[in-house]
Amino acid sequence: MKRLISLLFLVFIFSVTKAQSSQYTSKVKEMLSLTGAEQTFSVAVDQMKQLRIDVSDDVWNELQSEFKKTSIDDLVELLSPVYFKYLDEDDIDGIIVFYQTPIGRKYAENTPAITQESMVAGQEWGMKIGQDIANRLAEKGY
């Protein structure tokens, strides 16, 4: 009898945890959608298209449609445990509320451009720092 009760308890805990996990994952997906992550992903896929000009538009359109649907879901499944490690459900809810405000929407809309320009600036900065370090090492005989 104790085994049966223990087993039922474990099944109950597993199903509650799974439901909470599913709800959390759903909220992470909503948050990522609101933050512009899906738009940023779409921009990345579009940039790949520019690198492969040998591929027809029909093939790219099919690939883009497929990847934009399935890859976001896959990404959400991979990211949910990471977010869960650092943010509880109330935190995710707060982020969702922020991104539903006008300033949150503005930030989300501009995130892809900010990210792209920041990467360029970061590369320039990294090259400058690298050159400065190389010069200083040369001055010291290395």
C-alpha positions as a LaTeX table, in Angstrom:
\begin{tabular}{lrrr}
\hline
Residue & $x$ (\AA) & $y$ (\AA) & $z$ (\AA) \\
\hline
Met1 & 0.00 & 0.00 & 0.00 \\
Lys2 & 2.83 & 2.40 & 0.86 \\
Arg3 & 4.44 & 1.68 & $-2.50$ \\
Leu4 & 1.21 & 2.47 & $-4.31$ \\
Ile5 & 0.80 & 5.76 & $-2.43$ \\
Ser6 & 4.45 & 6.64 & $-3.10$ \\
Leu7 & 4.06 & 5.84 & $-6.77$ \\
Leu8 & 0.88 & 7.90 & $-7.06$ \\
Phe9 & 2.60 & 10.78 & $-5.28$ \\
Leu10 & 5.55 & 10.65 & $-7.71$ \\
Val11 & 3.19 & 10.58 & $-10.69$ \\
Phe12 & 1.30 & 13.57 & $-9.26$ \\
Ile13 & 4.53 & 15.52 & $-8.65$ \\
Phe14 & 5.77 & 14.73 & $-12.15$ \\
Ser15 & 2.51 & 15.85 & $-13.77$ \\
Val16 & 2.40 & 19.09 & $-11.73$ \\
Thr17 & 6.05 & 19.82 & $-12.55$ \\
Lys18 & 5.41 & 19.10 & $-16.23$ \\
Ala19 & 2.39 & 21.43 & $-16.26$ \\
Gln20 & 4.38 & 24.17 & $-14.53$ \\
Ser21 & 7.23 & 23.61 & $-16.96$ \\
Ser22 & 4.87 & 23.83 & $-19.92$ \\
Gln23 & 3.32 & 27.04 & $-18.56$ \\
Tyr24 & 6.77 & 28.53 & $-17.92$ \\
Thr25 & 7.95 & 27.57 & $-21.41$ \\
Ser26 & 4.84 & 29.15 & $-22.89$ \\
Lys27 & 5.57 & 32.38 & $-21.03$ \\
Val28 & 9.22 & 32.32 & $-22.14$ \\
Lys29 & 8.01 & 31.98 & $-25.74$ \\
Glu30 & 5.66 & 34.95 & $-25.28$ \\
Met31 & 8.47 & 36.98 & $-23.71$ \\
Leu32 & 10.89 & 36.14 & $-26.54$ \\
Ser33 & 8.24 & 37.08 & $-29.07$ \\
Leu34 & 7.63 & 40.43 & $-27.35$ \\
Thr35 & 11.34 & 41.17 & $-26.94$ \\
Gly36 & 11.96 & 40.90 & $-30.66$ \\
Ala37 & 13.97 & 37.68 & $-30.43$ \\
Glu38 & 11.87 & 36.14 & $-33.20$ \\
Gln39 & 12.44 & 39.21 & $-35.35$ \\
Thr40 & 16.18 & 39.04 & $-34.66$ \\
Phe41 & 16.17 & 35.37 & $-35.63$ \\
Ser42 & 14.33 & 36.24 & $-38.84$ \\
Val43 & 16.94 & 38.87 & $-39.64$ \\
Ala44 & 19.68 & 36.28 & $-39.13$ \\
Val45 & 17.96 & 33.88 & $-41.52$ \\
Asp46 & 17.53 & 36.72 & $-44.03$ \\
Gln47 & 21.26 & 37.51 & $-43.76$ \\
Met48 & 22.07 & 33.88 & $-44.58$ \\
Lys49 & 20.02 & 34.32 & $-47.75$ \\
Gln50 & 22.23 & 37.23 & $-48.77$ \\
Leu51 & 25.29 & 35.02 & $-48.40$ \\
Arg52 & 23.82 & 32.31 & $-50.65$ \\
Ile53 & 22.77 & 34.19 & $-53.76$ \\
Asp54 & 23.02 & 30.93 & $-55.72$ \\
Val55 & 19.83 & 29.63 & $-54.06$ \\
Ser56 & 16.53 & 30.48 & $-55.75$ \\
Asp57 & 13.97 & 32.70 & $-54.03$ \\
Asp58 & 11.42 & 29.86 & $-54.02$ \\
Val59 & 13.79 & 27.59 & $-52.10$ \\
Trp60 & 14.69 & 30.37 & $-49.65$ \\
Asn61 & 11.07 & 31.27 & $-49.03$ \\
Glu62 & 10.30 & 27.63 & $-48.24$ \\
Leu63 & 13.34 & 27.30 & $-45.96$ \\
Gln64 & 12.66 & 30.61 & $-44.21$ \\
Ser65 & 9.04 & 29.70 & $-43.54$ \\
Glu66 & 9.99 & 26.30 & $-42.16$ \\
Phe67 & 12.86 & 27.50 & $-39.98$ \\
Lys68 & 11.00 & 30.49 & $-38.63$ \\
Lys69 & 8.23 & 28.19 & $-37.40$ \\
Thr70 & 10.13 & 25.21 & $-36.03$ \\
Ser71 & 13.42 & 26.73 & $-34.98$ \\
Ile72 & 11.83 & 29.26 & $-32.62$ \\
Asp73 & 10.00 & 26.46 & $-30.82$ \\
Asp74 & 13.24 & 24.47 & $-30.60$ \\
Leu75 & 15.08 & 27.53 & $-29.33$ \\
Val76 & 12.41 & 28.18 & $-26.68$ \\
Glu77 & 12.72 & 24.58 & $-25.46$ \\
Leu78 & 16.49 & 25.02 & $-25.16$ \\
Leu79 & 16.32 & 28.43 & $-23.50$ \\
Ser80 & 13.53 & 27.76 & $-20.99$ \\
Pro81 & 15.79 & 25.85 & $-18.55$ \\
Val82 & 18.36 & 28.64 & $-18.79$ \\
Tyr83 & 15.79 & 31.32 & $-18.00$ \\
Phe84 & 14.32 & 29.11 & $-15.25$ \\
Lys85 & 17.73 & 28.97 & $-13.62$ \\
Tyr86 & 17.82 & 32.76 & $-13.19$ \\
Leu87 & 14.24 & 34.04 & $-13.44$ \\
Asp88 & 11.07 & 32.78 & $-11.81$ \\
Glu89 & 7.63 & 32.98 & $-13.39$ \\
Asp90 & 6.90 & 36.34 & $-11.74$ \\
Asp91 & 10.07 & 37.76 & $-13.31$ \\
Ile92 & 9.00 & 36.53 & $-16.75$ \\
Asp93 & 5.54 & 38.03 & $-16.18$ \\
Gly94 & 7.17 & 41.38 & $-15.32$ \\
Ile95 & 9.31 & 41.31 & $-18.44$ \\
Ile96 & 6.22 & 40.54 & $-20.52$ \\
Val97 & 4.42 & 43.52 & $-18.96$ \\
Phe98 & 7.39 & 45.80 & $-19.73$ \\
Tyr99 & 7.53 & 44.73 & $-23.38$ \\
Gln100 & 3.82 & 45.45 & $-23.73$ \\
Thr101 & 4.45 & 49.12 & $-22.85$ \\
Pro102 & 5.23 & 51.68 & $-25.58$ \\
Ile103 & 8.90 & 51.95 & $-24.52$ \\
Gly104 & 9.18 & 48.16 & $-24.34$ \\
Arg105 & 7.74 & 47.80 & $-27.84$ \\
Lys106 & 10.08 & 50.53 & $-29.12$ \\
Tyr107 & 13.07 & 48.78 & $-27.58$ \\
Ala108 & 11.99 & 45.43 & $-29.05$ \\
Glu109 & 11.48 & 46.93 & $-32.51$ \\
Asn110 & 14.96 & 48.45 & $-32.46$ \\
Thr111 & 16.79 & 45.51 & $-30.86$ \\
Pro112 & 17.85 & 43.87 & $-34.16$ \\
Ala113 & 19.40 & 47.12 & $-35.43$ \\
Ile114 & 20.96 & 47.86 & $-32.03$ \\
Thr115 & 22.40 & 44.35 & $-31.91$ \\
Gln116 & 23.81 & 44.55 & $-35.44$ \\
Glu117 & 25.39 & 47.97 & $-34.91$ \\
Ser118 & 26.68 & 46.95 & $-31.47$ \\
Met119 & 28.40 & 43.92 & $-32.98$ \\
Val120 & 30.20 & 46.12 & $-35.49$ \\
Ala121 & 31.20 & 48.59 & $-32.75$ \\
Gly122 & 32.34 & 45.71 & $-30.53$ \\
Gln123 & 34.48 & 44.27 & $-33.31$ \\
Glu124 & 36.11 & 47.66 & $-33.90$ \\
Trp125 & 36.72 & 48.07 & $-30.17$ \\
Gly126 & 38.16 & 44.55 & $-29.91$ \\
Met127 & 40.51 & 45.17 & $-32.82$ \\
Lys128 & 41.70 & 48.44 & $-31.24$ \\
Ile129 & 42.27 & 46.81 & $-27.85$ \\
Gly130 & 44.05 & 43.89 & $-29.52$ \\
Gln131 & 46.33 & 46.26 & $-31.42$ \\
Asp132 & 47.06 & 48.28 & $-28.26$ \\
Ile133 & 47.99 & 45.10 & $-26.37$ \\
Ala134 & 50.18 & 43.92 & $-29.27$ \\
Asn135 & 51.96 & 47.32 & $-29.31$ \\
Arg136 & 52.56 & 47.27 & $-25.56$ \\
Leu137 & 53.87 & 43.73 & $-25.70$ \\
Ala138 & 56.21 & 44.72 & $-28.51$ \\
Glu139 & 57.47 & 47.64 & $-26.41$ \\
Lys140 & 58.28 & 45.16 & $-23.64$ \\
Gly141 & 60.16 & 42.89 & $-26.03$ \\
Tyr142 & 57.52 & 40.25 & $-26.57$ \\
\hline
\end{tabular}
